[in-house]
Short mmCIF file of C-alpha atoms and ligand atoms in Angstrom, two decimals:
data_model
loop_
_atom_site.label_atom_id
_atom_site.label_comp_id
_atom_site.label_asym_id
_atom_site.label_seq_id
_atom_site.Cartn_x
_atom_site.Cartn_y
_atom_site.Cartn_z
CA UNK A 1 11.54 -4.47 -134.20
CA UNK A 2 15.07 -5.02 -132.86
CA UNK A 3 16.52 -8.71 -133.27
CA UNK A 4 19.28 -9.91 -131.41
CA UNK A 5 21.39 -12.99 -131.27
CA UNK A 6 22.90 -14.75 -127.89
CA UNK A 7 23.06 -18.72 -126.93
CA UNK A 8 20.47 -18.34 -123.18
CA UNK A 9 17.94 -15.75 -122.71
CA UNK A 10 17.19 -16.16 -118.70
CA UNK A 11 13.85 -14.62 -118.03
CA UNK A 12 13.45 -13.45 -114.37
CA UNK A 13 16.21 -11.34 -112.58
CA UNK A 14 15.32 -12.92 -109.24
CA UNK A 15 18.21 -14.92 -107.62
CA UNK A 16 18.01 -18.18 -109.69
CA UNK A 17 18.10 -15.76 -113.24
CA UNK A 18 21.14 -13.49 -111.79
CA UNK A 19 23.14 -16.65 -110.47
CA UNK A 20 22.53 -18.20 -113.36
CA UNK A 21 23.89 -15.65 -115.63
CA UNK A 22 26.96 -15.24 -112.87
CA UNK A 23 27.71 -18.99 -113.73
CA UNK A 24 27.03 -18.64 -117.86
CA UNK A 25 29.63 -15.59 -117.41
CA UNK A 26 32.44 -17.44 -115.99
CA UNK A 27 31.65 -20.55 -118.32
CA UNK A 28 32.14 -17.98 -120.99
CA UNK A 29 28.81 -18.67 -122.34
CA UNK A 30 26.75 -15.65 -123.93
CA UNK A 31 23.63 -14.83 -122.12
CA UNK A 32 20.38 -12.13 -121.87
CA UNK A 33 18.68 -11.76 -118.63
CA UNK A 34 15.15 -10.32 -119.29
CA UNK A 35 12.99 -8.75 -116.09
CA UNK A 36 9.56 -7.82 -115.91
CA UNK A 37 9.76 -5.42 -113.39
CA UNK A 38 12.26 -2.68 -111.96
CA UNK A 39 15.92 -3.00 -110.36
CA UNK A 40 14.26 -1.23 -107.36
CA UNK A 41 11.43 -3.57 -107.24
CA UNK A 42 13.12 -6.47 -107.28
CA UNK A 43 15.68 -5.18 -104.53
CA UNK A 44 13.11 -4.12 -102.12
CA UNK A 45 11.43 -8.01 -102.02
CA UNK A 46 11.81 -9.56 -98.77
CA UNK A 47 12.08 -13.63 -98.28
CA UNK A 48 13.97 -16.34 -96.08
CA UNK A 49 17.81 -15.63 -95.27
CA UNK A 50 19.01 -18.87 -94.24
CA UNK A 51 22.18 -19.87 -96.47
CA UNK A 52 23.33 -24.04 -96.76
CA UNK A 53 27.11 -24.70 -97.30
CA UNK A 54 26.56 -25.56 -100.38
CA UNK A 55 25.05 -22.25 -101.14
CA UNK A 56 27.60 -20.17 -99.40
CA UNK A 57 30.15 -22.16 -102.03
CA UNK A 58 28.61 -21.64 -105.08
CA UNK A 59 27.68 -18.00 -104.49
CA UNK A 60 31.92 -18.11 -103.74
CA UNK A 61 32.65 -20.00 -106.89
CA UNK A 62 30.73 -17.29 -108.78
CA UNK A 63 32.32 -13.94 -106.87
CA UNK A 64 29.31 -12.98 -105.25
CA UNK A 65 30.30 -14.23 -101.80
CA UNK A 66 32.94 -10.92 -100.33
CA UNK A 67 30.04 -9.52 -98.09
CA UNK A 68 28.39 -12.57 -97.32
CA UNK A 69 31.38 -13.51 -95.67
CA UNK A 70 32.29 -10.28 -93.80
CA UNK A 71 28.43 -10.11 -92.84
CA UNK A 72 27.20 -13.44 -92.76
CA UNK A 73 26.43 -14.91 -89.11
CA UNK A 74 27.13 -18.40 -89.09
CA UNK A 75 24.47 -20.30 -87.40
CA UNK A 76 25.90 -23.59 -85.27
CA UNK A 77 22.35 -25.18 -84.08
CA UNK A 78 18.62 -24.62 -84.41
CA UNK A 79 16.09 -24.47 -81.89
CA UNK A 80 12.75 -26.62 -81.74
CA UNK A 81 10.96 -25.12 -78.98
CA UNK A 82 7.41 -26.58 -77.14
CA UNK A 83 5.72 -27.42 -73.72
CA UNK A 84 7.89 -23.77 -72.44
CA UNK A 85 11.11 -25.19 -73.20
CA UNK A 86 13.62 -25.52 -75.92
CA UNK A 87 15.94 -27.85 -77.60
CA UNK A 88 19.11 -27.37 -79.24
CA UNK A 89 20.09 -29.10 -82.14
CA UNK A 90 23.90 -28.87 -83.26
CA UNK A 91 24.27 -28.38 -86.45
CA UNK A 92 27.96 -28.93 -86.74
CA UNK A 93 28.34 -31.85 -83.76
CA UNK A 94 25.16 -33.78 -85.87
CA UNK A 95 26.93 -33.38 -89.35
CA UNK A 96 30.87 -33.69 -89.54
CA UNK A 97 31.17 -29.90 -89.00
CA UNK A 98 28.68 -28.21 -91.16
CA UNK A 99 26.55 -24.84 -90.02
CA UNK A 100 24.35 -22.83 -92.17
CA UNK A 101 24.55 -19.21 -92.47
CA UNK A 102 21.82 -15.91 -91.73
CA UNK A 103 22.31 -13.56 -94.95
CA UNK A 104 18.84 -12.31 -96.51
CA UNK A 105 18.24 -13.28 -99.37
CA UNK A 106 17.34 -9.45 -100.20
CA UNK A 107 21.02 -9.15 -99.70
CA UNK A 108 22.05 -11.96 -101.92
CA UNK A 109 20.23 -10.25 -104.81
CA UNK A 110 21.82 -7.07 -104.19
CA UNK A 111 25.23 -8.98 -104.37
CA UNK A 112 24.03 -10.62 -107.50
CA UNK A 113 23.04 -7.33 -108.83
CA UNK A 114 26.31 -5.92 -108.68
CA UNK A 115 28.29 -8.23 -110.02
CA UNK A 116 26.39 -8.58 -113.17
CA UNK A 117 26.94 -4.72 -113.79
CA UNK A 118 30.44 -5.49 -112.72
CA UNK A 119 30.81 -8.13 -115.94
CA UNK A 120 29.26 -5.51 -118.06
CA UNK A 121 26.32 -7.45 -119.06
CA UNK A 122 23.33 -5.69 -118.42
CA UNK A 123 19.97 -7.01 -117.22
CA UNK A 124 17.17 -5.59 -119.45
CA UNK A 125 14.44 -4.22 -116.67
CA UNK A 126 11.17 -3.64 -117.49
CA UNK A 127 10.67 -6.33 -120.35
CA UNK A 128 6.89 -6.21 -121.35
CA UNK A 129 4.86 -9.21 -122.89
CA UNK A 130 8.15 -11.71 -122.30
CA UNK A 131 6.78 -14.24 -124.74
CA UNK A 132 9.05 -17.78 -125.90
CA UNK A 133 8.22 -19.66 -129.17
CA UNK A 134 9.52 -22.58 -130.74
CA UNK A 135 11.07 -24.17 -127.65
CA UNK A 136 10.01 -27.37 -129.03
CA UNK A 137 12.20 -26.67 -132.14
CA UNK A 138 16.15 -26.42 -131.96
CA UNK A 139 15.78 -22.36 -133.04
CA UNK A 140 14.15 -21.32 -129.77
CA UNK A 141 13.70 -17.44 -129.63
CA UNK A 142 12.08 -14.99 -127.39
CA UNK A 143 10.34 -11.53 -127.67
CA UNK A 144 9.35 -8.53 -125.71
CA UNK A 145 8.70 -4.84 -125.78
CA UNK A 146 10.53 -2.11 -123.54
CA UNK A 147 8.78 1.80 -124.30
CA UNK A 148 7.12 0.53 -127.12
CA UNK A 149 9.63 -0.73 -129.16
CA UNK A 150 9.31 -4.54 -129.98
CA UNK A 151 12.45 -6.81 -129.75
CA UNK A 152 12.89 -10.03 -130.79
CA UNK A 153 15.91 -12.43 -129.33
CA UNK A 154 17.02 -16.01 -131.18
CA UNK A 155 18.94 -18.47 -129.08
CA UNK A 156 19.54 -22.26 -128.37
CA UNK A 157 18.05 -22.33 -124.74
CA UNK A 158 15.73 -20.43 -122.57
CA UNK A 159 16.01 -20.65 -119.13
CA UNK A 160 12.55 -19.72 -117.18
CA UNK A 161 13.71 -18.52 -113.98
CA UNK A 162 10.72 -16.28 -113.79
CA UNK A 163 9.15 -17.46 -110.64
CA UNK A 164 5.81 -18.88 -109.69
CA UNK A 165 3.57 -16.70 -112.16
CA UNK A 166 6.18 -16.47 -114.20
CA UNK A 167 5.53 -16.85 -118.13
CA UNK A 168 7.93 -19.64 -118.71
CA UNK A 169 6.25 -22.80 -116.92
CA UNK A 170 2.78 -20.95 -118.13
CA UNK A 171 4.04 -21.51 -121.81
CA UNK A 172 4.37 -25.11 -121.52
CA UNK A 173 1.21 -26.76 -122.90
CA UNK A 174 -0.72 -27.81 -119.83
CA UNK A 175 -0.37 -32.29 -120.63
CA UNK A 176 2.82 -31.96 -121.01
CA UNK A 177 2.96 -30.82 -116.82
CA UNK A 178 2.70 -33.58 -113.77
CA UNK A 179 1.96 -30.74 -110.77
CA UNK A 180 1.82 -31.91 -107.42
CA UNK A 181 0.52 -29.62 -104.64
CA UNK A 182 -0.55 -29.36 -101.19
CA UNK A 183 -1.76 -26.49 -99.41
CA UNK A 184 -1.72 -25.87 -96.09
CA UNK A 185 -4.75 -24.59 -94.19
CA UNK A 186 -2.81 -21.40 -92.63
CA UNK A 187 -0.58 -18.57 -93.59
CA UNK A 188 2.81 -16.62 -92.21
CA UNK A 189 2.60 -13.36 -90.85
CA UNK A 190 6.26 -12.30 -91.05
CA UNK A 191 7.56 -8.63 -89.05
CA UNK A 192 11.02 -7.68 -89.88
CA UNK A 193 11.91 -4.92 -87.16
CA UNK A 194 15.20 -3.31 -85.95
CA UNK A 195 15.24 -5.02 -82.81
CA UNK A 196 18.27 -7.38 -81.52
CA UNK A 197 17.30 -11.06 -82.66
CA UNK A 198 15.89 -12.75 -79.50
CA UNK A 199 18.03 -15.64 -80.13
CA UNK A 200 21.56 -16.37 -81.51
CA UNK A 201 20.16 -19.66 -83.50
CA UNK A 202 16.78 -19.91 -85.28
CA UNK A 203 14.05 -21.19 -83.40
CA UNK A 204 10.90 -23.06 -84.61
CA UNK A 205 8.16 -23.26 -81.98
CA UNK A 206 5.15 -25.56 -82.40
CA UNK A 207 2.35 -23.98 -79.30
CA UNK A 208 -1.40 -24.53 -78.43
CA UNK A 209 -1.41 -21.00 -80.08
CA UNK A 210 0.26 -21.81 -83.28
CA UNK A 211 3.74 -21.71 -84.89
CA UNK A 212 6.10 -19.22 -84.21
CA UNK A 213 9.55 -18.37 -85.53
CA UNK A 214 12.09 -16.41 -84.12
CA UNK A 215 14.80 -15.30 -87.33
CA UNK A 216 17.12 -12.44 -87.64
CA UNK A 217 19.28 -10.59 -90.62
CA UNK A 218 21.80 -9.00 -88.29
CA UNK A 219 22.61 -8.74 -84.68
CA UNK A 220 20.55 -5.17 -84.66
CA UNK A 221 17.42 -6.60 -87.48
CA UNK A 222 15.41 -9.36 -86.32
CA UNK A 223 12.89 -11.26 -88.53
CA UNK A 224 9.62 -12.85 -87.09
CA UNK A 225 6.63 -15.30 -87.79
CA UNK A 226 3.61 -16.50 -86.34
CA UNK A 227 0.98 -18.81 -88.06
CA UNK A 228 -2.10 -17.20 -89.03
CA UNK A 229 -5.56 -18.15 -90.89
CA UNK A 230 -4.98 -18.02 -94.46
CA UNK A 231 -7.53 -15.38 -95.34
CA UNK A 232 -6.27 -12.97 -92.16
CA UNK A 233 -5.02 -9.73 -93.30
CA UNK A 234 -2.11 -7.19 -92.00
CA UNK A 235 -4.55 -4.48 -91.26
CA UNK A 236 -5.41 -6.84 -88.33
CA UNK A 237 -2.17 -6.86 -86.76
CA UNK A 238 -1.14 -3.49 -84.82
CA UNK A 239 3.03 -4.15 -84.23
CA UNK A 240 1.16 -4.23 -80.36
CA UNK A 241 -0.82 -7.20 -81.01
CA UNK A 242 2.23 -9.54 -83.04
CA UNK A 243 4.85 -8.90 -80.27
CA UNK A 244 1.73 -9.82 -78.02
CA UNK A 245 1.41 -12.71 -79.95
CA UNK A 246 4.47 -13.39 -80.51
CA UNK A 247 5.64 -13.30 -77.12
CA UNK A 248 3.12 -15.83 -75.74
CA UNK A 249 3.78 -18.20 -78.09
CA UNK A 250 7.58 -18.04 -77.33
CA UNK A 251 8.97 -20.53 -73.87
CA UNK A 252 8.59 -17.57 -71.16
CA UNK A 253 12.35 -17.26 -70.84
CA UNK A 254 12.65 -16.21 -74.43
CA UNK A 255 9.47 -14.00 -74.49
CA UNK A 256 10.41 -11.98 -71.20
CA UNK A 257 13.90 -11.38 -72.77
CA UNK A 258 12.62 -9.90 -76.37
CA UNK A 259 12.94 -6.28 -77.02
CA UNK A 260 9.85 -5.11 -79.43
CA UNK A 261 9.88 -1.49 -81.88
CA UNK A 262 8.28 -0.81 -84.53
CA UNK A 263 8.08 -2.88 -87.65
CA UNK A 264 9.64 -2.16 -90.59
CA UNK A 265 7.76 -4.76 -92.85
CA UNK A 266 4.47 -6.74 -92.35
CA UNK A 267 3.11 -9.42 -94.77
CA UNK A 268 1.15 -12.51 -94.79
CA UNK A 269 2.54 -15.24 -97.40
CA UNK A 270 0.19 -18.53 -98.26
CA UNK A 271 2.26 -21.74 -97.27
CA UNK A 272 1.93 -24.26 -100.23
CA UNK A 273 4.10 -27.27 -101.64
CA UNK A 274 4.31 -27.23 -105.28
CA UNK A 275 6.29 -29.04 -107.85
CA UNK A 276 5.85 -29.10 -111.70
CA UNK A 277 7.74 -32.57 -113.91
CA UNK A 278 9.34 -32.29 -115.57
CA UNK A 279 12.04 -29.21 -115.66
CA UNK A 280 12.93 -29.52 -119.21
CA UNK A 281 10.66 -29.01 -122.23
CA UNK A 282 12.48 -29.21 -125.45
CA UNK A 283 15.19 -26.50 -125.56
CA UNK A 284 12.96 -24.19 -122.25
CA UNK A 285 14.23 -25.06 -118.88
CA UNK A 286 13.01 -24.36 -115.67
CA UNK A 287 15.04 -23.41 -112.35
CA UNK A 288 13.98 -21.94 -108.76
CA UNK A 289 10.60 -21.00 -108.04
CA UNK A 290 9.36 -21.69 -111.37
CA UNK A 291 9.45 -25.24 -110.62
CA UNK A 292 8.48 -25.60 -106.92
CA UNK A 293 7.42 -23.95 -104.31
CA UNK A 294 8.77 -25.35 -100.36
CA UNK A 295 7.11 -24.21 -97.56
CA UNK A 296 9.45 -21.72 -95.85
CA UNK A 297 9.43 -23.76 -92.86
CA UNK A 298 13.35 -25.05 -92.89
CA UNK A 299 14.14 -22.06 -95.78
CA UNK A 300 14.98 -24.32 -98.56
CA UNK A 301 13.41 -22.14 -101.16
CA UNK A 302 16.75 -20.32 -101.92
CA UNK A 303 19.06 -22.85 -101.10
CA UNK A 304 16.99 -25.16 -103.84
CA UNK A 305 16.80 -22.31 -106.32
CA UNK A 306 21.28 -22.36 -106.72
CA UNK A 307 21.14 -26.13 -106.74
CA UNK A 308 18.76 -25.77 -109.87
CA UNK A 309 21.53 -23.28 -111.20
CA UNK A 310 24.31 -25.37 -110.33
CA UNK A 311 22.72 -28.36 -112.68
CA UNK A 312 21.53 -26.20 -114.80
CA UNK A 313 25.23 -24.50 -116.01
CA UNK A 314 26.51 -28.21 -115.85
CA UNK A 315 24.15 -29.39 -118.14
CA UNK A 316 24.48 -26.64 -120.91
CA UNK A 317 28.31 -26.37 -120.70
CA UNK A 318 28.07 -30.34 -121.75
CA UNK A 319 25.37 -29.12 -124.05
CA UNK A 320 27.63 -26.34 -125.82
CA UNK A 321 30.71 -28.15 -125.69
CA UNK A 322 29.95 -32.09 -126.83
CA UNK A 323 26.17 -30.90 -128.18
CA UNK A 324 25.12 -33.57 -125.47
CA UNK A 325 21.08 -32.89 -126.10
CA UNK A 326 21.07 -35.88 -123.33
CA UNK A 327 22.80 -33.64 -120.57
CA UNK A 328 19.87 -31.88 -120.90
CA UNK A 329 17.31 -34.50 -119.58
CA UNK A 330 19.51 -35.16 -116.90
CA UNK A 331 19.17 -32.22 -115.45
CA UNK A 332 15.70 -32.29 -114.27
CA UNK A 333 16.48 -35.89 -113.29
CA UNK A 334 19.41 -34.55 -111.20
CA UNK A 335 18.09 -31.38 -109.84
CA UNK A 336 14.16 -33.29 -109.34
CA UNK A 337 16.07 -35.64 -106.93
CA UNK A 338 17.29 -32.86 -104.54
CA UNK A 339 13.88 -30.53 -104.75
CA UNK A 340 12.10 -33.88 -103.65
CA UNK A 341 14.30 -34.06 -100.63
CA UNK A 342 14.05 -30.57 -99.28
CA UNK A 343 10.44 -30.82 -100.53
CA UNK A 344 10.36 -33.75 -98.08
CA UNK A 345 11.78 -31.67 -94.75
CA UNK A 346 9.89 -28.51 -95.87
CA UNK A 347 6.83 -30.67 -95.29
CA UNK A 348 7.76 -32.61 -92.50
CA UNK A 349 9.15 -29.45 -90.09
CA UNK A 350 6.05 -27.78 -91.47
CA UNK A 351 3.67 -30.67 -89.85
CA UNK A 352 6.23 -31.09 -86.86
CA UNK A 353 5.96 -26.93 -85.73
CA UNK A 354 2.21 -26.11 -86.75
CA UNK A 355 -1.25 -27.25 -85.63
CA UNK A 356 -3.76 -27.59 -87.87
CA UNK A 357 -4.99 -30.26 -87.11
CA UNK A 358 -8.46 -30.78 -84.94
CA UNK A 359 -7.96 -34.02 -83.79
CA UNK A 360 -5.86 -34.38 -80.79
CA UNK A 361 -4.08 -37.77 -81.95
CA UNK A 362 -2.04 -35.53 -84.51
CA UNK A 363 -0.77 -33.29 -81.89
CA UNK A 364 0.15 -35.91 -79.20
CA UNK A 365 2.16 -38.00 -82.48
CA UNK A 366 4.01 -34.72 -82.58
CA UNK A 367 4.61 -34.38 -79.30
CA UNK A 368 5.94 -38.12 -79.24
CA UNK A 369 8.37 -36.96 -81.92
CA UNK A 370 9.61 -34.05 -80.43
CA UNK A 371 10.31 -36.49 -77.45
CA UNK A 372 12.01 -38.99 -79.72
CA UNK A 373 14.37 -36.27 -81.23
CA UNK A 374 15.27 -35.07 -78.08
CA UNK A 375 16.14 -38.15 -76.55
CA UNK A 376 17.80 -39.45 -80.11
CA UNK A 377 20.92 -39.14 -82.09
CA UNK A 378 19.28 -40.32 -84.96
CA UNK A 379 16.64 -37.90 -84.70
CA UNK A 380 19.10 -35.19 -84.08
CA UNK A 381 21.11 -35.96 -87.04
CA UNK A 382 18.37 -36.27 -89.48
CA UNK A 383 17.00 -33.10 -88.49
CA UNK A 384 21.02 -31.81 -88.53
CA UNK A 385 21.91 -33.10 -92.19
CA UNK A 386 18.44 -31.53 -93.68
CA UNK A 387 18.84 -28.02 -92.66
CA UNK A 388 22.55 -27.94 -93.47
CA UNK A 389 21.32 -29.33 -96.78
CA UNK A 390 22.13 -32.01 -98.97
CA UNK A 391 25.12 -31.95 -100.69
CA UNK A 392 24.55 -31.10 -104.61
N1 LIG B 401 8.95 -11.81 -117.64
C1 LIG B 401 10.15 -11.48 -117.06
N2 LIG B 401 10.39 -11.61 -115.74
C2 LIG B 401 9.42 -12.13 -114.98
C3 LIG B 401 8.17 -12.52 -115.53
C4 LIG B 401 7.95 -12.33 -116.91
N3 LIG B 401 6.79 -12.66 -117.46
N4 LIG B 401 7.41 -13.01 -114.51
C5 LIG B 401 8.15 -12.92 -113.40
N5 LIG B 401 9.36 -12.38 -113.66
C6 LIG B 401 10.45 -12.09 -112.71
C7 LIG B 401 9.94 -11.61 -111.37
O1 LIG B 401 9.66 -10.21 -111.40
C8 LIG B 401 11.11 -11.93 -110.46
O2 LIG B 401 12.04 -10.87 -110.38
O3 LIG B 401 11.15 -13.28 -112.40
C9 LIG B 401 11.77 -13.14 -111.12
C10 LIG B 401 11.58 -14.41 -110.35
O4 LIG B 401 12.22 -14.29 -109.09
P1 LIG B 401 11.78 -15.12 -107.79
O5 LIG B 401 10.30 -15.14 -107.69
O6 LIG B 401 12.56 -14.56 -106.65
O7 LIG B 401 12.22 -16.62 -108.12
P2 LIG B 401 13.67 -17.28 -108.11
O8 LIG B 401 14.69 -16.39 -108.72
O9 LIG B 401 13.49 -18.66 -108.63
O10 LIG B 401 14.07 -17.32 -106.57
C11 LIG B 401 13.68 -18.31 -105.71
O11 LIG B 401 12.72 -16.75 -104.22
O12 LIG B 401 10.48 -16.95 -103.76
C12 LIG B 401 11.73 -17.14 -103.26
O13 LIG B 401 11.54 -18.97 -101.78
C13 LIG B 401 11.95 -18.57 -103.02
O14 LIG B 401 13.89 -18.07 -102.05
C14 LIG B 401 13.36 -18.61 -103.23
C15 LIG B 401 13.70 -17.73 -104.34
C1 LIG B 402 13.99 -16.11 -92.19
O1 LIG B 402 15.04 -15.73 -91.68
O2 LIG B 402 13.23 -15.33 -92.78
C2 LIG B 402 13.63 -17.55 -92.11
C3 LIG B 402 14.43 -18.41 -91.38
C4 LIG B 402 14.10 -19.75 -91.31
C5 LIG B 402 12.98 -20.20 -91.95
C6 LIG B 402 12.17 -19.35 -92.69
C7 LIG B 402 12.50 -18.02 -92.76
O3 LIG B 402 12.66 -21.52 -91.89
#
């Protein structure tokens, strides 16, 4: 058994446990990142790739932000598209300026990656059994096992940014959780192909055949959606059939103009809303997807996961430098506030863009409120400030 001394031990090298350890580095604050799985693994996960200012600044603040910036294609409206037509919604002109920007988040980890080997820190891949004790206590520690050797790691906080089935929310005793949930009755078949995007902006499209979203990672990669039954599988989908699909559930100006090839990904995520309260237990904290779960409708699941971060560091620099136990509290009061907002859009351009419904009073109210934003400022903006985020 190896032991080992540091002040946080992040489990999870996803892109709240790198960013976090980005920030600890800079606040000169001693940290362990511990990852279940490979480097490779990790790198080859693909998810949403729709930055908010606010993102796009702290991933700056922290030095991971040089080839987000020479790659990153700023995005100055989104589209709503239904009945064949589509609407723009300015994203600057709606909120004082702001735009979000397209950068996968694959390629946000890989950023992340690098810069951790830059600082010298290394992430320990591979970490079997990832087990905490005694976060209830103020001598937290954490152990694990890489090729049979057992290790053993004391320090004053963990931070469980370990994802959904992570370990760290799982080691919380169940009472001590308030969940809320909501699943939806459909999935998300997503293609990622190396075709030119069919739009410039991102468009959500709500059709008598189901969502569809039109995405893209560069001007040459395009990412794609359509809403399918929650228990449908890939081997259902020949690339033939989703650009079929796809294309006549797109306004006919936009479907005759997309260019199809072959994919070079296919899956089929479950679309759920989850949040666990609180996001502090004793001296174990929870950040990103360990806490919540958006629907990627709006792509808030990122953006949400550096906001976490970004209380998170703020609270344990107050906690290391005036031993402010209270700082701690108030950052799952602070960073609670912001998840329940995007939680709030996630949900409501999720029921906006999909039917699921059977009864045909839901889909006219929907069709009334695509009307109303159309015709509205209001609308406009409140759909404008959302997806450009709120400020942390
Ligand atoms: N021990 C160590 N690491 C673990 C364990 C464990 N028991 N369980 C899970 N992990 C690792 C996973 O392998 C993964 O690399 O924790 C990491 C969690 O990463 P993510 O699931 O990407 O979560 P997070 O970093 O919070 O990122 C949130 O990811 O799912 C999207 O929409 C979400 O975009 C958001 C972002
Ligand atoms: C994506 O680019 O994968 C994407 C964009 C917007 C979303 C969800 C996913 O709302």
């Amino acid at each position: 058994m190896t032991q080992q001394t540091t002040q946080i031990v992040i489990i999870g090298a996803g892109p709240s446990g790198l960013a976090l350890g980005a920030k600890l580095n800079k606040l000169g604050i001693d940290n362990i990142i511990l990852e279940k799985q490979t480097k490779e693994y990790v790198l080859a996960r693909i998810r949403a790739g729709i930055l908010e200012q606010t993102t796009v600044d702290f991933l700056s603040d922290i030095d991971a932000s040089d080839r987000l910036k020479e790659e990153g294609i700023p995005h100055h409206g989104v589209q709503l598209a239904y009945d064949n037509q589509l609407m723009q919604i300015g994203l600057g002109e709606n909120t004082g300026g702001k735009v979000v920007t397209a950068y996968g988040q694959t390629e946000v980890t890989k950023d992340l990656c690098d810069i951790r080997e830059k600082s010298g820190r290394s992430v320990i891949y591979q970490a079997e059994d990832v087990s905490l004790h005694d976060f209830d206590t103020d001598a937290p520690y954490v152990t694990y096992r890489t090729d049979g050797t057992n290790h053993q790691i004391y320090c004053q906080i963990i931070a469980g940014c370990d994802g959904f089935h992570g370990v760290s929310r799982a080691s919380v005793p169940k009472a001590a959780l308030n969940i809320f949930e909501k699943t939806y009755p459909f999935g998300w078949l997503g293609v990622l192909s190396d075709v030119p995007p069919v739009s410039a902006e991102v468009v959500y499209a709500n059709t008598p055949r189901g969502f569809a979203l039109c995405s893209m990672r560069s001007w040459s990669r395009s990412r794609y959606y359509i809403q399918c039954t929650p228990d449908d599988h890939i081997d259902n989908w020949s690339d033939d059939r989703f650009w079929d699909e796809l294309r006549r559930r797109l306004p006919d100006a936009l479907g005759e103009a997309m260019e199809t090839g072959p994919s070079i990904e296919k899956s089929i995520a479950p679309i759920r809303s989850f949040i666990s309260e609180p996001m502090r237990f004793g001296r174990l904290l929870l950040a990103g997807d360990a806490a919540h779960i958006v629907p990627p409708t709006g792509a808030k699941g990122l953006n949400l996961a550096f906001s976490d971060i970004f209380y998170l560091s703020e609270a344990v620099k107050a906690f290391f430098d005036k031993k402010d136990e209270a700082a701690l509290d108030q950052y799952s009061q602070k960073a609670l506030k912001r998840v329940w907002k995007a939680q709030r859009f996630s949900w409501y351009l999720t029921n906006l863009t999909h039917r699921f419904s059977d009864d045909p009073f839901d889909q006219r109210v929907k069709e009334a409120e695509l009307d109303y934003i159309r015709h509205s400022v209001a609308g406009r903006q409140m759909i404008a400030e959302n997806y450009v985020g709120m400020p942390f």
